[in-house]
């Protein structure tokens, strides 16, 4: 196996940093200007987490590509970290969105689109009833509240290194075998160890031990980990999760916000999962803020029995803009015309091509790396074998090598997801776009190994 010379890596990274600054004078100027009014020069703090000395400023985007203010065109394999999984400004959604804008956007009253959305969600995911929120974070928060209300239990359980947005209870990780605040957890309301149990994905004995106490209202789970790299569940894990949760009276909430990449009905439909509740946000409205959460008929009856209509507006679930007409029009257009069976067939095939291209380079250069895929999402890792759980994945991170590969790709017109080496494929992407990445990946590797 080839080894990376760290001195050579340091020199290559410095060269890419210099090239980036030279190629993006307008973005740099705008970044400096933005510092006068925006904290750290960005409108949202995560936007500072890019490999370059500053974020590039976007001028416009269409489909699988965007152009920055310096005139560079990029193949977008980040897609707003799944928010633009539909591709940018998909033609099929633009008309209904613009028409809804002309006719009013929010009323705190339903529109006919809400009925069509509910029926389509029911068909795709198999859960009977649905509600609408603005973000997957809110959908998860509301689902957790409902689970606590109807079970009378206080705790939740998540997988180590999970991702469920900015829900307080989920910004937690295992520290020496015990739950504690995830590194960087900003001002937690309470110690998450008081609210949350944490187990590694694929650890059935730990899962069973955590749920047997009978104090967990719900398991909130991505069906595969996606934000510490793609970590697949092992055969039989989901069957065990469902059996143990049912036996212990624990509700199972599946978060499909990232794993919708597995197909039109997400991982749930593709692999026959049977959650009590399901949440999803990000891509379902073609970039318009929207999310949904659904539940079975049985859960719906328990919710109704535990709710007081007179205080429903002050119970911590909902929001003035939740379920607004614009979001619902965008969800309807996206589900009916953009995130279709045909679109997934196309993007999954391209993700397979991406995986094959990366694997070929890894083999050519005898690198101790691997590449893995989930639907139309793929990722390469700087370790020889796929991590079995979140803890192993976190231990395999190589921050310097990550930064180099991201920046080298960006300098060659490829935008990867900034937090790891992940690519998400838009429906408008082409084989040429994927091959462009393979070429950039090969060039980046050749600068490191002979």
PDB file of C-alpha atoms in Angstrom, residues 102-286:
ATOM      1  CA  UNK A 102     -48.225  35.360  -7.238  1.00  0.00           C
ATOM      2  CA  UNK A 103     -51.277  34.035  -5.361  1.00  0.00           C
ATOM      3  CA  UNK A 104     -50.002  34.429  -1.806  1.00  0.00           C
ATOM      4  CA  UNK A 105     -47.628  32.393   0.281  1.00  0.00           C
ATOM      5  CA  UNK A 106     -48.844  32.011   3.863  1.00  0.00           C
ATOM      6  CA  UNK A 107     -52.294  32.116   5.487  1.00  0.00           C
ATOM      7  CA  UNK A 108     -52.331  29.801   8.539  1.00  0.00           C
ATOM      8  CA  UNK A 109     -55.002  28.021   6.509  1.00  0.00           C
ATOM      9  CA  UNK A 110     -54.661  24.931   4.280  1.00  0.00           C
ATOM     10  CA  UNK A 111     -54.546  24.853   0.500  1.00  0.00           C
ATOM     11  CA  UNK A 112     -55.474  21.997  -1.820  1.00  0.00           C
ATOM     12  CA  UNK A 113     -51.772  21.267  -2.282  1.00  0.00           C
ATOM     13  CA  UNK A 114     -51.641  20.010   1.310  1.00  0.00           C
ATOM     14  CA  UNK A 115     -54.022  17.154   0.482  1.00  0.00           C
ATOM     15  CA  UNK A 116     -51.971  16.106  -2.541  1.00  0.00           C
ATOM     16  CA  UNK A 117     -48.751  16.270  -0.520  1.00  0.00           C
ATOM     17  CA  UNK A 118     -50.166  14.146   2.290  1.00  0.00           C
ATOM     18  CA  UNK A 119     -51.381  11.499  -0.151  1.00  0.00           C
ATOM     19  CA  UNK A 120     -48.035  11.336  -1.952  1.00  0.00           C
ATOM     20  CA  UNK A 121     -46.072  11.079   1.289  1.00  0.00           C
ATOM     21  CA  UNK A 122     -48.402   8.301   2.408  1.00  0.00           C
ATOM     22  CA  UNK A 123     -47.781   6.452  -0.860  1.00  0.00           C
ATOM     23  CA  UNK A 124     -43.999   6.837  -0.763  1.00  0.00           C
ATOM     24  CA  UNK A 125     -43.230   6.091   2.862  1.00  0.00           C
ATOM     25  CA  UNK A 126     -46.211   4.036   4.012  1.00  0.00           C
ATOM     26  CA  UNK A 127     -47.166   6.102   7.078  1.00  0.00           C
ATOM     27  CA  UNK A 128     -50.796   7.191   7.320  1.00  0.00           C
ATOM     28  CA  UNK A 129     -50.770  10.770   8.627  1.00  0.00           C
ATOM     29  CA  UNK A 130     -48.498  13.763   8.033  1.00  0.00           C
ATOM     30  CA  UNK A 131     -47.711  17.235   9.322  1.00  0.00           C
ATOM     31  CA  UNK A 132     -45.566  19.997   7.830  1.00  0.00           C
ATOM     32  CA  UNK A 133     -42.682  22.004   9.329  1.00  0.00           C
ATOM     33  CA  UNK A 134     -40.032  24.346   7.947  1.00  0.00           C
ATOM     34  CA  UNK A 135     -36.870  22.346   8.678  1.00  0.00           C
ATOM     35  CA  UNK A 136     -35.970  18.761   9.503  1.00  0.00           C
ATOM     36  CA  UNK A 137     -34.662  20.051  12.834  1.00  0.00           C
ATOM     37  CA  UNK A 138     -38.166  21.220  13.694  1.00  0.00           C
ATOM     38  CA  UNK A 139     -39.718  18.007  12.387  1.00  0.00           C
ATOM     39  CA  UNK A 140     -37.407  16.034  14.676  1.00  0.00           C
ATOM     40  CA  UNK A 141     -38.074  18.326  17.626  1.00  0.00           C
ATOM     41  CA  UNK A 142     -41.824  17.975  17.169  1.00  0.00           C
ATOM     42  CA  UNK A 143     -41.622  14.197  16.767  1.00  0.00           C
ATOM     43  CA  UNK A 144     -39.567  13.891  19.961  1.00  0.00           C
ATOM     44  CA  UNK A 145     -42.064  16.057  21.875  1.00  0.00           C
ATOM     45  CA  UNK A 146     -44.951  13.934  20.672  1.00  0.00           C
ATOM     46  CA  UNK A 147     -43.107  10.746  21.602  1.00  0.00           C
ATOM     47  CA  UNK A 148     -42.496  12.021  25.116  1.00  0.00           C
ATOM     48  CA  UNK A 149     -46.112  13.131  25.437  1.00  0.00           C
ATOM     49  CA  UNK A 150     -47.679   9.821  24.440  1.00  0.00           C
ATOM     50  CA  UNK A 151     -45.214   7.510  26.190  1.00  0.00           C
ATOM     51  CA  UNK A 152     -44.764   9.471  29.407  1.00  0.00           C
ATOM     52  CA  UNK A 153     -41.008   8.832  29.156  1.00  0.00           C
ATOM     53  CA  UNK A 154     -38.299  11.478  29.284  1.00  0.00           C
ATOM     54  CA  UNK A 155     -35.271  10.146  27.409  1.00  0.00           C
ATOM     55  CA  UNK A 156     -34.438   9.529  23.770  1.00  0.00           C
ATOM     56  CA  UNK A 157     -31.788   7.321  22.165  1.00  0.00           C
ATOM     57  CA  UNK A 158     -29.562   8.143  19.190  1.00  0.00           C
ATOM     58  CA  UNK A 159     -26.610   6.564  17.415  1.00  0.00           C
ATOM     59  CA  UNK A 160     -23.120   7.835  18.125  1.00  0.00           C
ATOM     60  CA  UNK A 161     -22.113  10.536  15.616  1.00  0.00           C
ATOM     61  CA  UNK A 162     -25.681  10.785  14.314  1.00  0.00           C
ATOM     62  CA  UNK A 163     -27.048  13.803  12.462  1.00  0.00           C
ATOM     63  CA  UNK A 164     -30.509  15.200  13.170  1.00  0.00           C
ATOM     64  CA  UNK A 165     -30.004  18.901  12.523  1.00  0.00           C
ATOM     65  CA  UNK A 166     -29.596  21.170  15.545  1.00  0.00           C
ATOM     66  CA  UNK A 167     -31.896  19.293  17.942  1.00  0.00           C
ATOM     67  CA  UNK A 168     -30.423  19.850  21.423  1.00  0.00           C
ATOM     68  CA  UNK A 169     -30.817  16.250  22.530  1.00  0.00           C
ATOM     69  CA  UNK A 170     -28.866  14.904  19.543  1.00  0.00           C
ATOM     70  CA  UNK A 171     -25.704  17.048  19.715  1.00  0.00           C
ATOM     71  CA  UNK A 172     -24.128  14.359  21.834  1.00  0.00           C
ATOM     72  CA  UNK A 173     -21.509  11.665  21.468  1.00  0.00           C
ATOM     73  CA  UNK A 174     -19.948   8.852  23.459  1.00  0.00           C
ATOM     74  CA  UNK A 175     -17.009   9.917  25.626  1.00  0.00           C
ATOM     75  CA  UNK A 176     -15.206   7.034  27.296  1.00  0.00           C
ATOM     76  CA  UNK A 177     -18.332   4.956  26.851  1.00  0.00           C
ATOM     77  CA  UNK A 178     -20.740   7.531  28.341  1.00  0.00           C
ATOM     78  CA  UNK A 179     -22.887  10.220  26.644  1.00  0.00           C
ATOM     79  CA  UNK A 180     -21.563  13.783  26.693  1.00  0.00           C
ATOM     80  CA  UNK A 181     -21.794  16.994  24.662  1.00  0.00           C
ATOM     81  CA  UNK A 182     -20.454  16.632  21.135  1.00  0.00           C
ATOM     82  CA  UNK A 183     -17.282  18.697  20.593  1.00  0.00           C
ATOM     83  CA  UNK A 184     -18.337  22.223  19.673  1.00  0.00           C
ATOM     84  CA  UNK A 185     -21.812  21.935  21.229  1.00  0.00           C
ATOM     85  CA  UNK A 186     -22.695  25.605  21.717  1.00  0.00           C
ATOM     86  CA  UNK A 187     -24.419  26.552  24.969  1.00  0.00           C
ATOM     87  CA  UNK A 188     -26.413  23.359  25.491  1.00  0.00           C
ATOM     88  CA  UNK A 189     -29.621  23.993  27.430  1.00  0.00           C
ATOM     89  CA  UNK A 190     -28.841  21.003  29.642  1.00  0.00           C
ATOM     90  CA  UNK A 191     -26.206  18.322  29.739  1.00  0.00           C
ATOM     91  CA  UNK A 192     -27.361  15.967  26.949  1.00  0.00           C
ATOM     92  CA  UNK A 193     -26.503  13.013  29.185  1.00  0.00           C
ATOM     93  CA  UNK A 194     -29.642  13.950  31.127  1.00  0.00           C
ATOM     94  CA  UNK A 195     -31.866  13.646  28.064  1.00  0.00           C
ATOM     95  CA  UNK A 196     -30.174  11.185  25.747  1.00  0.00           C
ATOM     96  CA  UNK A 197     -28.772   7.679  25.624  1.00  0.00           C
ATOM     97  CA  UNK A 198     -26.183   6.949  22.933  1.00  0.00           C
ATOM     98  CA  UNK A 199     -25.159   3.652  21.371  1.00  0.00           C
ATOM     99  CA  UNK A 200     -23.055   2.785  18.363  1.00  0.00           C
ATOM    100  CA  UNK A 201     -24.940   1.760  15.255  1.00  0.00           C
ATOM    101  CA  UNK A 202     -24.694  -2.031  14.736  1.00  0.00           C
ATOM    102  CA  UNK A 203     -24.226  -2.699  18.473  1.00  0.00           C
ATOM    103  CA  UNK A 204     -27.346  -4.741  19.221  1.00  0.00           C
ATOM    104  CA  UNK A 205     -26.401  -5.717  22.818  1.00  0.00           C
ATOM    105  CA  UNK A 206     -25.822  -2.048  23.732  1.00  0.00           C
ATOM    106  CA  UNK A 207     -29.111  -1.073  22.094  1.00  0.00           C
ATOM    107  CA  UNK A 208     -31.012  -3.716  24.019  1.00  0.00           C
ATOM    108  CA  UNK A 209     -29.402  -2.770  27.328  1.00  0.00           C
ATOM    109  CA  UNK A 210     -30.226   0.903  26.796  1.00  0.00           C
ATOM    110  CA  UNK A 211     -33.896   0.266  26.003  1.00  0.00           C
ATOM    111  CA  UNK A 212     -34.604  -2.432  28.596  1.00  0.00           C
ATOM    112  CA  UNK A 213     -34.767   0.188  31.355  1.00  0.00           C
ATOM    113  CA  UNK A 214     -38.070   1.397  29.919  1.00  0.00           C
ATOM    114  CA  UNK A 215     -37.294   5.120  30.226  1.00  0.00           C
ATOM    115  CA  UNK A 216     -36.688   5.900  26.533  1.00  0.00           C
ATOM    116  CA  UNK A 217     -39.573   7.538  24.680  1.00  0.00           C
ATOM    117  CA  UNK A 218     -38.096   7.074  21.213  1.00  0.00           C
ATOM    118  CA  UNK A 219     -35.135   6.011  19.181  1.00  0.00           C
ATOM    119  CA  UNK A 220     -34.335   8.737  16.642  1.00  0.00           C
ATOM    120  CA  UNK A 221     -32.237   7.108  13.938  1.00  0.00           C
ATOM    121  CA  UNK A 222     -30.811   7.728  10.526  1.00  0.00           C
ATOM    122  CA  UNK A 223     -31.186   4.322   8.863  1.00  0.00           C
ATOM    123  CA  UNK A 224     -27.528   4.687   7.809  1.00  0.00           C
ATOM    124  CA  UNK A 225     -25.109   7.227   9.236  1.00  0.00           C
ATOM    125  CA  UNK A 226     -24.366   9.997   6.744  1.00  0.00           C
ATOM    126  CA  UNK A 227     -22.705  12.909   8.527  1.00  0.00           C
ATOM    127  CA  UNK A 228     -19.601  11.153   9.830  1.00  0.00           C
ATOM    128  CA  UNK A 229     -19.223   9.452   6.497  1.00  0.00           C
ATOM    129  CA  UNK A 230     -21.549   6.787   5.166  1.00  0.00           C
ATOM    130  CA  UNK A 231     -21.779   3.968   7.710  1.00  0.00           C
ATOM    131  CA  UNK A 232     -24.128   1.200   6.621  1.00  0.00           C
ATOM    132  CA  UNK A 233     -26.214  -0.870   9.024  1.00  0.00           C
ATOM    133  CA  UNK A 234     -25.107  -4.480   9.164  1.00  0.00           C
ATOM    134  CA  UNK A 235     -27.504  -7.224   8.011  1.00  0.00           C
ATOM    135  CA  UNK A 236     -30.163  -7.786  10.660  1.00  0.00           C
ATOM    136  CA  UNK A 237     -29.527  -4.562  12.566  1.00  0.00           C
ATOM    137  CA  UNK A 238     -32.773  -2.855  11.569  1.00  0.00           C
ATOM    138  CA  UNK A 239     -34.793  -5.979  12.289  1.00  0.00           C
ATOM    139  CA  UNK A 240     -33.253  -6.072  15.767  1.00  0.00           C
ATOM    140  CA  UNK A 241     -33.853  -2.356  16.284  1.00  0.00           C
ATOM    141  CA  UNK A 242     -37.515  -2.746  15.394  1.00  0.00           C
ATOM    142  CA  UNK A 243     -38.033  -5.871  17.518  1.00  0.00           C
ATOM    143  CA  UNK A 244     -36.335  -4.432  20.612  1.00  0.00           C
ATOM    144  CA  UNK A 245     -38.080  -1.066  20.337  1.00  0.00           C
ATOM    145  CA  UNK A 246     -41.493  -2.705  20.048  1.00  0.00           C
ATOM    146  CA  UNK A 247     -40.813  -5.083  22.921  1.00  0.00           C
ATOM    147  CA  UNK A 248     -39.744  -2.231  25.211  1.00  0.00           C
ATOM    148  CA  UNK A 249     -42.567   0.123  24.222  1.00  0.00           C
ATOM    149  CA  UNK A 250     -40.138   2.544  22.587  1.00  0.00           C
ATOM    150  CA  UNK A 251     -41.217   4.507  19.518  1.00  0.00           C
ATOM    151  CA  UNK A 252     -38.995   4.342  16.430  1.00  0.00           C
ATOM    152  CA  UNK A 253     -38.472   7.562  14.481  1.00  0.00           C
ATOM    153  CA  UNK A 254     -36.570   7.255  11.203  1.00  0.00           C
ATOM    154  CA  UNK A 255     -34.928  10.444   9.895  1.00  0.00           C
ATOM    155  CA  UNK A 256     -34.711  10.258   6.088  1.00  0.00           C
ATOM    156  CA  UNK A 257     -33.365  13.773   5.522  1.00  0.00           C
ATOM    157  CA  UNK A 258     -30.081  12.487   4.070  1.00  0.00           C
ATOM    158  CA  UNK A 259     -31.006   8.888   3.292  1.00  0.00           C
ATOM    159  CA  UNK A 260     -33.705   9.932   0.815  1.00  0.00           C
ATOM    160  CA  UNK A 261     -30.749   9.402  -1.539  1.00  0.00           C
ATOM    161  CA  UNK A 262     -31.613   5.676  -1.410  1.00  0.00           C
ATOM    162  CA  UNK A 263     -34.702   6.156  -3.579  1.00  0.00           C
ATOM    163  CA  UNK A 264     -38.068   7.938  -3.903  1.00  0.00           C
ATOM    164  CA  UNK A 265     -39.276   6.462  -0.606  1.00  0.00           C
ATOM    165  CA  UNK A 266     -35.912   6.761   1.071  1.00  0.00           C
ATOM    166  CA  UNK A 267     -34.189   3.958   2.932  1.00  0.00           C
ATOM    167  CA  UNK A 268     -37.535   3.127   4.571  1.00  0.00           C
ATOM    168  CA  UNK A 269     -39.169   2.064   1.321  1.00  0.00           C
ATOM    169  CA  UNK A 270     -36.034   0.619  -0.260  1.00  0.00           C
ATOM    170  CA  UNK A 271     -35.346  -1.701   2.680  1.00  0.00           C
ATOM    171  CA  UNK A 272     -38.838  -2.272   4.065  1.00  0.00           C
ATOM    172  CA  UNK A 273     -38.473  -0.493   7.408  1.00  0.00           C
ATOM    173  CA  UNK A 274     -41.507  -0.052   9.665  1.00  0.00           C
ATOM    174  CA  UNK A 275     -41.054   3.127  11.733  1.00  0.00           C
ATOM    175  CA  UNK A 276     -43.696   4.563  14.048  1.00  0.00           C
ATOM    176  CA  UNK A 277     -42.743   8.038  12.828  1.00  0.00           C
ATOM    177  CA  UNK A 278     -40.653   9.431   9.987  1.00  0.00           C
ATOM    178  CA  UNK A 279     -39.052  12.822   9.428  1.00  0.00           C
ATOM    179  CA  UNK A 280     -37.559  14.406   6.332  1.00  0.00           C
ATOM    180  CA  UNK A 281     -36.585  17.893   5.213  1.00  0.00           C
ATOM    181  CA  UNK A 282     -33.943  19.591   3.038  1.00  0.00           C
ATOM    182  CA  UNK A 283     -34.547  18.434  -0.584  1.00  0.00           C
ATOM    183  CA  UNK A 284     -38.310  17.859  -0.629  1.00  0.00           C
ATOM    184  CA  UNK A 285     -39.243  21.373  -1.814  1.00  0.00           C
ATOM    185  CA  UNK A 286     -36.562  22.126  -4.440  1.00  0.00           C
TER     186      UNK A 286
END
